[in-house]
Short mmCIF file of C-alpha atoms in Angstrom, two decimals:
data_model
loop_
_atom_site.label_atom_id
_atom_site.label_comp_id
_atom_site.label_asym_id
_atom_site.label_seq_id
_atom_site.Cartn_x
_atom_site.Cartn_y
_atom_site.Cartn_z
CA UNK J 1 11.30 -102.02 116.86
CA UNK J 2 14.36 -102.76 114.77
CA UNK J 3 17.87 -104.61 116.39
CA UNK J 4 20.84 -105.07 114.20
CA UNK J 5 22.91 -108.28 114.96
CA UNK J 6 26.16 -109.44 113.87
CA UNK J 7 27.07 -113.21 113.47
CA UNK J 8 29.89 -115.13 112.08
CA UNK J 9 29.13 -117.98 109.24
CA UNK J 10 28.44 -120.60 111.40
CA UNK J 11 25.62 -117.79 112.83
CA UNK J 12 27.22 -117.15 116.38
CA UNK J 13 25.51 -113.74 117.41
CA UNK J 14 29.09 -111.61 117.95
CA UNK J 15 27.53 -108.67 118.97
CA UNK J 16 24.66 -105.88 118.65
CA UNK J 17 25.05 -102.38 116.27
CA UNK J 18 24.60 -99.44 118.41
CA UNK J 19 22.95 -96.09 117.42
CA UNK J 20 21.99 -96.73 113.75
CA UNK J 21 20.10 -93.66 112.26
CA UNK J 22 19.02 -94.83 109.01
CA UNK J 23 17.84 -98.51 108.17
CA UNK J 24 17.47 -99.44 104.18
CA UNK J 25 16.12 -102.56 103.19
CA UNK J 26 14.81 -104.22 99.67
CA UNK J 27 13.44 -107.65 99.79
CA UNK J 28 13.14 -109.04 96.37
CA UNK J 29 11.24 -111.65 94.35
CA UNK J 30 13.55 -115.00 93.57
CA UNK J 31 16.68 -112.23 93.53
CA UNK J 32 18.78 -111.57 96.73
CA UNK J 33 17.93 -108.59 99.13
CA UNK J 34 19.44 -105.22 99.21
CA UNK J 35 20.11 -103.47 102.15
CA UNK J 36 22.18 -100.36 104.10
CA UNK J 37 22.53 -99.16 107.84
CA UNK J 38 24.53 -96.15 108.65
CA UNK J 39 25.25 -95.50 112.39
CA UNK J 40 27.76 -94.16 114.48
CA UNK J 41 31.95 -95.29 113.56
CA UNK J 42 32.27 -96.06 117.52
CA UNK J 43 35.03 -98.60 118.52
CA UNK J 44 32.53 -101.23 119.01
CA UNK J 45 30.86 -101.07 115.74
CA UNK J 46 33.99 -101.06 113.96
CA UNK J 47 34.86 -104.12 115.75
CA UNK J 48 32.36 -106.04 114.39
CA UNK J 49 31.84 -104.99 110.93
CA UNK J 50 34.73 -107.09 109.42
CA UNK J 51 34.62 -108.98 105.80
CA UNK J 52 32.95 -112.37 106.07
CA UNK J 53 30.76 -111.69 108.55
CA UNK J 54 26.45 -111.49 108.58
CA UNK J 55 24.09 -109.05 109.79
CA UNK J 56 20.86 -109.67 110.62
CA UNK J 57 18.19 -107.42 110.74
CA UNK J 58 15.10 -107.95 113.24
CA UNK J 59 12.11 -106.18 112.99
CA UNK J 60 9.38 -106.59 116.27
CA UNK J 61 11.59 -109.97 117.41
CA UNK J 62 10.64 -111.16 113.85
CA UNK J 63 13.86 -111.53 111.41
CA UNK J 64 13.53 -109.10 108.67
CA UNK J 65 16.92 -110.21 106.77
CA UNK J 66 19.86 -111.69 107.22
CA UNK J 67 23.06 -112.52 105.14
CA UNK J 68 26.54 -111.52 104.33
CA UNK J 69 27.76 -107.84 104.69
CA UNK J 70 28.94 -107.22 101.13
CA UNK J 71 30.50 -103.76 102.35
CA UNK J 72 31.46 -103.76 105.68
CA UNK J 73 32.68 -100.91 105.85
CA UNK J 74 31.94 -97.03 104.44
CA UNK J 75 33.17 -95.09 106.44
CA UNK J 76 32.59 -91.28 106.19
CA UNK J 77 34.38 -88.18 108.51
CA UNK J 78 34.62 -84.26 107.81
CA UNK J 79 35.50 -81.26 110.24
CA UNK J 80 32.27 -79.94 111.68
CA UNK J 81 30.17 -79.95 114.63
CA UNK J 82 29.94 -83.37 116.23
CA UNK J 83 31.84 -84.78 113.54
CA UNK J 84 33.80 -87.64 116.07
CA UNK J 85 33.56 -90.12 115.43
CA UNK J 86 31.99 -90.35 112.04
CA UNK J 87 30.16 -92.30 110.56
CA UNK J 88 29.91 -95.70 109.04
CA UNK J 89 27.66 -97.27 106.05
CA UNK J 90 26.86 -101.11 106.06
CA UNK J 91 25.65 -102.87 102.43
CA UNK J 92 24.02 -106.08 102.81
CA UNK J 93 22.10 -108.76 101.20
CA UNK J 94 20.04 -111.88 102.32
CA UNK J 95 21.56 -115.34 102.18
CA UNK J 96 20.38 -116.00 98.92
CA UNK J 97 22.87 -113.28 97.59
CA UNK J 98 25.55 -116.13 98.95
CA UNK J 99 23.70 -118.37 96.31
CA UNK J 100 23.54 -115.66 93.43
CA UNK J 101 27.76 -116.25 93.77
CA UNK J 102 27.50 -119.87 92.07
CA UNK J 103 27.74 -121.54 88.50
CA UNK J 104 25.59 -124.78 87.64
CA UNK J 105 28.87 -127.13 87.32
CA UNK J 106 28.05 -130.02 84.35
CA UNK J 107 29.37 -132.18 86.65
CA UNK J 108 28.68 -131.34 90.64
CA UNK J 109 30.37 -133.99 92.10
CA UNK J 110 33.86 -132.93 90.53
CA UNK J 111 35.65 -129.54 91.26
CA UNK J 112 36.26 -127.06 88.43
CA UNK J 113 39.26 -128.40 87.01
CA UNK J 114 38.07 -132.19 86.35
CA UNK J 115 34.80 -130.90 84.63
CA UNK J 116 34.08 -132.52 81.49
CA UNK J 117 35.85 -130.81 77.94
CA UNK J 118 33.35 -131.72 75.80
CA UNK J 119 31.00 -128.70 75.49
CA UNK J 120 27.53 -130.21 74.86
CA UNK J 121 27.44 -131.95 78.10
CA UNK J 122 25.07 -130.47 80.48
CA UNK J 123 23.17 -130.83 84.25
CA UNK J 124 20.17 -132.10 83.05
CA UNK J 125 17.01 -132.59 84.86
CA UNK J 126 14.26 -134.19 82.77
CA UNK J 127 10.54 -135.12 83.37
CA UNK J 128 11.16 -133.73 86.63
CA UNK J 129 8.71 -131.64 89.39
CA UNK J 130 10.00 -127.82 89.39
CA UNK J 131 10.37 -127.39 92.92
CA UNK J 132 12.78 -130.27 92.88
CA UNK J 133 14.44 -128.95 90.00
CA UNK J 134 15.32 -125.81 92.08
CA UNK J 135 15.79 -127.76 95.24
CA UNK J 136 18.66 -130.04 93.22
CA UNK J 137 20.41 -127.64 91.39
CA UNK J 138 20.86 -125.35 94.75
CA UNK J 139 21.71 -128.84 96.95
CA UNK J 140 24.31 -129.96 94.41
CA UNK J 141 26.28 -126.43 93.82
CA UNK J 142 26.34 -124.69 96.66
CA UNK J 143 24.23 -126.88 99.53
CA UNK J 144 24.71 -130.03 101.64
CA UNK J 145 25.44 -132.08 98.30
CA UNK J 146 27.52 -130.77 96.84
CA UNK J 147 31.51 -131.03 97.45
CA UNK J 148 33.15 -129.46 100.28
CA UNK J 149 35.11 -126.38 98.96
CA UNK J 150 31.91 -125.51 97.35
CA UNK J 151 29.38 -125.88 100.20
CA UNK J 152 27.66 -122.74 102.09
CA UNK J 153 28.13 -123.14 105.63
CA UNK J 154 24.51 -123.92 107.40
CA UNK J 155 23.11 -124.13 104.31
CA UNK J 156 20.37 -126.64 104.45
CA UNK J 157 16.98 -127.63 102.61
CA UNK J 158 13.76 -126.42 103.80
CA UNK J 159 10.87 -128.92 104.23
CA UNK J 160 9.02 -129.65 100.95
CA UNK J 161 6.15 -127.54 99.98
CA UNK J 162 4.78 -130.36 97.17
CA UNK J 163 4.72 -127.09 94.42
CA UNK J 164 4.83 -126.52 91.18
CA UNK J 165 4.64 -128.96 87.53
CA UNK J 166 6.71 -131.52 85.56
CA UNK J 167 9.39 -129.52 83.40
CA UNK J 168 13.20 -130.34 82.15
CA UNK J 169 15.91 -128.04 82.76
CA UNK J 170 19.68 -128.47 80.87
CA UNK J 171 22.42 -126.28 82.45
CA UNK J 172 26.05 -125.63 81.93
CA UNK J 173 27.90 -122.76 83.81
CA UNK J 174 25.15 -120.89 84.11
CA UNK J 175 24.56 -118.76 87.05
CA UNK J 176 22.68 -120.37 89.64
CA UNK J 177 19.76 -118.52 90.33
CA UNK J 178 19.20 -118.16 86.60
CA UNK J 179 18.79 -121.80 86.91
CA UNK J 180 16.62 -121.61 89.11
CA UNK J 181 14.11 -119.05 87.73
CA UNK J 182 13.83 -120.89 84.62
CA UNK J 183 12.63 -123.71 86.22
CA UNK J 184 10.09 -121.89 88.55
CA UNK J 185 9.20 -119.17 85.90
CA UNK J 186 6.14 -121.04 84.48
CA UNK J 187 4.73 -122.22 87.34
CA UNK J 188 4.99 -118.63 88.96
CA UNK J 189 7.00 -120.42 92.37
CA UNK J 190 8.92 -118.24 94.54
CA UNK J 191 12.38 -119.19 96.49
CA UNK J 192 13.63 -117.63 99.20
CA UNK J 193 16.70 -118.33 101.87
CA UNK J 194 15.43 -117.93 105.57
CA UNK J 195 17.19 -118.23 109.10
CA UNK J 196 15.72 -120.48 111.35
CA UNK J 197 18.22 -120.99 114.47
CA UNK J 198 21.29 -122.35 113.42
CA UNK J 199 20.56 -123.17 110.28
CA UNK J 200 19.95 -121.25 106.81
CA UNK J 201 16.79 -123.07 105.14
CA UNK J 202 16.44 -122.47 101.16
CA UNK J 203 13.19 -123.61 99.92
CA UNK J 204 10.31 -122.89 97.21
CA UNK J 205 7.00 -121.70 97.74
CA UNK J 206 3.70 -121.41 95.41
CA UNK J 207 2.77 -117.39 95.88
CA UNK J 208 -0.75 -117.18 96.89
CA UNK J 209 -3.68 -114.86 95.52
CA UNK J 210 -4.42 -112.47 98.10
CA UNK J 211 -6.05 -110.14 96.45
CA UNK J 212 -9.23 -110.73 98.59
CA UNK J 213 -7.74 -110.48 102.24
CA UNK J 214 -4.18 -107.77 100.92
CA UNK J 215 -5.82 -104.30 100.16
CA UNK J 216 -4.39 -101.16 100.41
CA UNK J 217 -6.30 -97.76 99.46
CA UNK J 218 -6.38 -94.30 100.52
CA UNK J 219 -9.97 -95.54 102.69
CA UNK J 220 -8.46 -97.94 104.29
CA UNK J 221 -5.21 -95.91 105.45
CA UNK J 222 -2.87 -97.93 103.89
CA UNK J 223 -1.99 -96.51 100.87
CA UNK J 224 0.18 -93.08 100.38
CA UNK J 225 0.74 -92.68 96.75
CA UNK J 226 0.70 -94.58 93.73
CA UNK J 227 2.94 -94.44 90.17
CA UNK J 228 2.30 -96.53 86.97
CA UNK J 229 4.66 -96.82 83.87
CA UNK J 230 3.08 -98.23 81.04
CA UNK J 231 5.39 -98.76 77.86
CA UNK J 232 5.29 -100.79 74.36
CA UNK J 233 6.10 -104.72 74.33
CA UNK J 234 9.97 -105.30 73.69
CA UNK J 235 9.12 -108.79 72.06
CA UNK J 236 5.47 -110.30 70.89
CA UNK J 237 7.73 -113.31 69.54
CA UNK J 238 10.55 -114.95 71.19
CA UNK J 239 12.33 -116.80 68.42
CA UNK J 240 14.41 -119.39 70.20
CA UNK J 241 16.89 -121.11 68.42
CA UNK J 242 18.56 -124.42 69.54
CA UNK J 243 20.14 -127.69 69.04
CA UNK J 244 23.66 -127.21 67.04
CA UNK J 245 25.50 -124.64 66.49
CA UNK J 246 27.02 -125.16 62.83
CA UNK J 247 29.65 -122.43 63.45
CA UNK J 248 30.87 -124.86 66.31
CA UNK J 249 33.54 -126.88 65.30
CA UNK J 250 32.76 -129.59 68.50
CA UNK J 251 29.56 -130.70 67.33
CA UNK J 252 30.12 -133.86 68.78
CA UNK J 253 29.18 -136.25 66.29
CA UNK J 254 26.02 -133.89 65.25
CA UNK J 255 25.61 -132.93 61.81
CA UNK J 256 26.50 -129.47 61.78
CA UNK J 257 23.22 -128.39 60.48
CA UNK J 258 20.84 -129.49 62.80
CA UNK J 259 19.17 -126.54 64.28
CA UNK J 260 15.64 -126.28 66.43
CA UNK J 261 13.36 -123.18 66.11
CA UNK J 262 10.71 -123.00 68.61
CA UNK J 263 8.58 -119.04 68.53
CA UNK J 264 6.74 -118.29 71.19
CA UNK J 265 4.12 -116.12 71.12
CA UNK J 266 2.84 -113.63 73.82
CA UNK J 267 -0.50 -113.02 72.43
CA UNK J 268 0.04 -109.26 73.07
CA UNK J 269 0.74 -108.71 69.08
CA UNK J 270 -3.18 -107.45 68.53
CA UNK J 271 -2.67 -104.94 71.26
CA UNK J 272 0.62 -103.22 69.96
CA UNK J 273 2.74 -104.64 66.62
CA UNK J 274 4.77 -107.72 66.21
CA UNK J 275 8.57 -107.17 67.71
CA UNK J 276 10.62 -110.35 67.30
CA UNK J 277 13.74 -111.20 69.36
CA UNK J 278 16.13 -114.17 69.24
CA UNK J 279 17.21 -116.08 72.18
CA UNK J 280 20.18 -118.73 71.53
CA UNK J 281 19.70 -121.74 73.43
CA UNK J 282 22.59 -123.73 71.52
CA UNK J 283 22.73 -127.48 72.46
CA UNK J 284 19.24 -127.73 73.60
CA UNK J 285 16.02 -129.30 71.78
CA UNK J 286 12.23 -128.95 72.66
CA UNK J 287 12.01 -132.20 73.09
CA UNK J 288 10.68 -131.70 77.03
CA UNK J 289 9.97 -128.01 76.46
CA UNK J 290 13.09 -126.70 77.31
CA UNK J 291 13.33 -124.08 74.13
CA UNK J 292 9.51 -122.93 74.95
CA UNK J 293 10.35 -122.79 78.42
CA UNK J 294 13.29 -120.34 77.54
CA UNK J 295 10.99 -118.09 75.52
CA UNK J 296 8.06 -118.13 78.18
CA UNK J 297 10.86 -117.31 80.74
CA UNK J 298 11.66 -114.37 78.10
CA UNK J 299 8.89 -112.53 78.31
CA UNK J 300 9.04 -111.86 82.02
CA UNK J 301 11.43 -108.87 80.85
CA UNK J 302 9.40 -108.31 77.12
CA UNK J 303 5.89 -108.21 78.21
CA UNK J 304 4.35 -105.09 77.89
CA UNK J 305 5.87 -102.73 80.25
CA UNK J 306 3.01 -101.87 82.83
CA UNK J 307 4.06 -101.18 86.12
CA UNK J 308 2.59 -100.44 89.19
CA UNK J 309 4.97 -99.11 92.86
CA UNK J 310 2.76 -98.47 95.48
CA UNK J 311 4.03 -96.74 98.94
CA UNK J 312 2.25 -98.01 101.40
CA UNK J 313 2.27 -98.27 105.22
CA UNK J 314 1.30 -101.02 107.53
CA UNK J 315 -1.60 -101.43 109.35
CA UNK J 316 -2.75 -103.74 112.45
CA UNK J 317 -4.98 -105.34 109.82
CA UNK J 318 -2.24 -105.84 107.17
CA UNK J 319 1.12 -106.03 107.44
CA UNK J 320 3.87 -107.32 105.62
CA UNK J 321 5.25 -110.40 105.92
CA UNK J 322 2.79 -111.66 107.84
CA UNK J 323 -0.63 -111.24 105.69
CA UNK J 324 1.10 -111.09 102.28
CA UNK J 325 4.71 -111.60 101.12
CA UNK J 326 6.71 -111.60 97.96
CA UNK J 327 5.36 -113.02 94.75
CA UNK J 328 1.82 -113.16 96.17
CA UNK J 329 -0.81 -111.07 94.06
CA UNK J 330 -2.29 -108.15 96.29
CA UNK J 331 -5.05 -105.82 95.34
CA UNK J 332 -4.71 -101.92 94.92
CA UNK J 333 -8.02 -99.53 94.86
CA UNK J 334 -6.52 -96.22 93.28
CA UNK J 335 -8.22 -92.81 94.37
CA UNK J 336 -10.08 -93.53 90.63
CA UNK J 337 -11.84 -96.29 91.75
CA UNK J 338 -10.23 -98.83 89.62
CA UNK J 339 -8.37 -101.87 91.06
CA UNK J 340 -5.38 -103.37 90.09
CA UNK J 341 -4.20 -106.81 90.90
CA UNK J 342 -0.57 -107.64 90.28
CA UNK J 343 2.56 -109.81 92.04
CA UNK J 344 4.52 -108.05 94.60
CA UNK J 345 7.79 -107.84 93.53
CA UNK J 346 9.57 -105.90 96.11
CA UNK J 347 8.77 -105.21 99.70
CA UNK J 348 11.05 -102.15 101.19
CA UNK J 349 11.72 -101.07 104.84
CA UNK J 350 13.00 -97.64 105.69
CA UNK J 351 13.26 -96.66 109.69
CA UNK J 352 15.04 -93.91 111.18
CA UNK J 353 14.83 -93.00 115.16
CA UNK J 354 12.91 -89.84 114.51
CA UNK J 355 10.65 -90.77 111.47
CA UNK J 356 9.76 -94.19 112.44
CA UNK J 357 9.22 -97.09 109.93
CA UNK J 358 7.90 -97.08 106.19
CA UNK J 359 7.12 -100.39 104.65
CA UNK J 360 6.97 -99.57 100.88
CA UNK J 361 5.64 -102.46 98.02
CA UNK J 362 6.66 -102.49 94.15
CA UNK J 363 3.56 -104.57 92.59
CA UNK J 364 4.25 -105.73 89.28
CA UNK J 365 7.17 -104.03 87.61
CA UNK J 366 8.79 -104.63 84.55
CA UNK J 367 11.05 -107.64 85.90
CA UNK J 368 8.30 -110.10 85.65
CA UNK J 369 5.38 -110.83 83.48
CA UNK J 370 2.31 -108.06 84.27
CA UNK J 371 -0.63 -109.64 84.31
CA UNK J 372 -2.76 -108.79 80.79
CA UNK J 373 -5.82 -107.52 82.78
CA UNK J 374 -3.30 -105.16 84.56
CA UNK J 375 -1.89 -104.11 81.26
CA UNK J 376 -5.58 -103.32 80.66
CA UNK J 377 -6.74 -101.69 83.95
CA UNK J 378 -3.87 -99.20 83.15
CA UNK J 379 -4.25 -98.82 79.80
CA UNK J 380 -7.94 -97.59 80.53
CA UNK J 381 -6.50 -95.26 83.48
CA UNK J 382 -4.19 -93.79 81.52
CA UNK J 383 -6.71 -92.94 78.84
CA UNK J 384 -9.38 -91.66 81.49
CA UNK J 385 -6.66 -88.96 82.83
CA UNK J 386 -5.76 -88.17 79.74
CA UNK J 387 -9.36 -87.16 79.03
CA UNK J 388 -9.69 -85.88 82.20
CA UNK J 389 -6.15 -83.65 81.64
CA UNK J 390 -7.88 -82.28 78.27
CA UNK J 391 -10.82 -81.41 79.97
CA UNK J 392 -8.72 -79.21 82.41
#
């Protein structure tokens, strides 16, 4: 059963949407959610979708997603049968789309116009755990720490989840969530914004490996099609390039030649052909792994581009959300008999009053690292129907 709420920013319920016939819903690995509802343009409805305000969506008394309605209001009407009152579309996100809206400031505890001229000076976090690297950076932009004009209402820090490996992170104007998934990129940690009362929690989890207990094939019911991309490496080498630029005039005292060049390697080369690609990472040294952090964050997008999207449906024995959720590795049996394990990287909810609810799962796309013995399971399907297509 789904229920559409609307709240204010301080999360006051205002009021319930009425008659919705299509629901829409993406959540999405360490990147805000995307969702729709269309439903009837009543008087009531219109009422409450006004800018600034949240909708919440709950699925079985369980919160699905909430955050800010980025379009309020779309609001469609032609002459026809039934056309009164016509009809109204609703784009939303989660709360961590609220976050997605920040910079990393150099300086947190100043506003935008007393941050520091000189360019090389940076938010730095060394020798530090990653989850508290992503906890900090969120807390001192955009949450309880940082200064008031910049602070998210009911924004507050989930417990600790004691996750994740000593890294260093230097950022300056960089989006905030960027930040934050270069810190929790090697580790493979997941963040997420959820509501708990009156409060919006942001914290980091470790994704678990499920592939044991989260199955979905056609014998089990769970599983209604299955589509796999699989595509050449865009880099095998990241060639990262740091310290000073010597076109920069400011080099702050710096001899205007000293440059860093860090390559990371993907180990993919044997399987395909070298590609190189440079990454600038100007003002910043491998000294604490920042530069080979950048290039292992790199090849999330570069990796070879296997990809699996599963649609699948839930079951009493596995559902989503409550037996696996996003980042975690799941298992899928295609009708071949082969098994793929991969991260889920997108968990999608349709509903409509007359069709009912469809949870589909994207597992392992091309916006984060494939796993190489996924690049292999496919590589060996692909060839098997290809034999089996020559055959026919």
């Amino acid at each position: 059963m789904i229920q559409l709420l609307v709240t204010d920013q301080s999360l006051s319920t205002l009021g319930v949407l009425a008659g919705w016939t299509k629901v829409s819903c993406d959540r999405n690995h360490n990147r805000p959610a995307a969702g729709s509802v269309t439903l009837p343009a009543t008087t009531d409805n219109m009422a409450l979708l006004q800018s600034g305000r949240r909708l919440v969506l709950i699925r079985d008394a369980a919160i699905w997603c909430a955050g800010p309605m980025e379009v309020p209001q779309q609001y469609a009407w032609d002459l026809g049968a039934n056309a009164e009152p016509g009809t109204v579309t609703v784009n939303f996100t989660d709360d961590l789309g609220r976050i997605a809206g920040y910079l990393t400031y150099p300086t947190p505890a100043a506003d935008f116009e007393s941050q520091t001229t000189t360019s090389d000076v940076m938010y730095q976090l060394t020798d530090t755990n990653a989850e508290t690297i992503i906890r900090t950076l969120v807390n001192v932009n955009c949450g309880p720490g940082a200064i008031t004009a910049r602070r998210i209402p009911q924004l507050v820090l989930d417990d600790v989840a004691g996750v994740g490996s000593t890294r260093s992170i230097s950022t300056r104007f960089d989006p905030l969530l960027d930040a934050c998934r270069t810190a929790a990129a090697v580790d493979g940690l997941g963040f997420r914004t959820r509501q708990d009362g009156s409060q919006i929690k942001f914290g980091v989890y470790a994704p678990a490996d499920r592939t044991g207990t989260a199955r979905f094939s056609a014998g089990l019911g769970n599983l209604r099609s299955v589509k796999f991309t699989l595509g050449a490496p865009t880099a095998t080498s990241e060639l990262v390039m740091g310290g000073n630029d010597p076109k920069d005039p400011a080099g702050e005292g710096e001899p205007a030649n000293e440059r860093v060049y860090v390559e990371v390697t993907s180990g993919t080369e044997p399987d395909w052909y070298r590609v190189e690609k440079l990454i600038e990472q100007s003002g910043k040294d491998d000294s604490k792994g920042e530069l080979t952090q950048a290039g292992v964050l790199a090849f999330g997008n570069d990796n070879p581009q296997a990809s699996l999207a599963t649609e699948t449906v839930d079951t009493e024995d596995l559902r989503a959300g409550r037996d696996y959720t996003l980042g975690d590795q799941v298992a899928v049996v295609l009708p071949t008999g082969l098994e793929i394990a991969d991260v889920v990287q997108t968990i999608r909810l349709e509903a409509t009053p007359d069709e009912g609810e469809l949870v589909t799962t994207v597992v392992g796309n091309s916006d984060a690292t494939t796993l190489t013995r996924t690049v292999w399971t496919i590589r060996d399907l692909a060839y098997r129907l290809g034999q089996i297509e020559g055959r026919g």
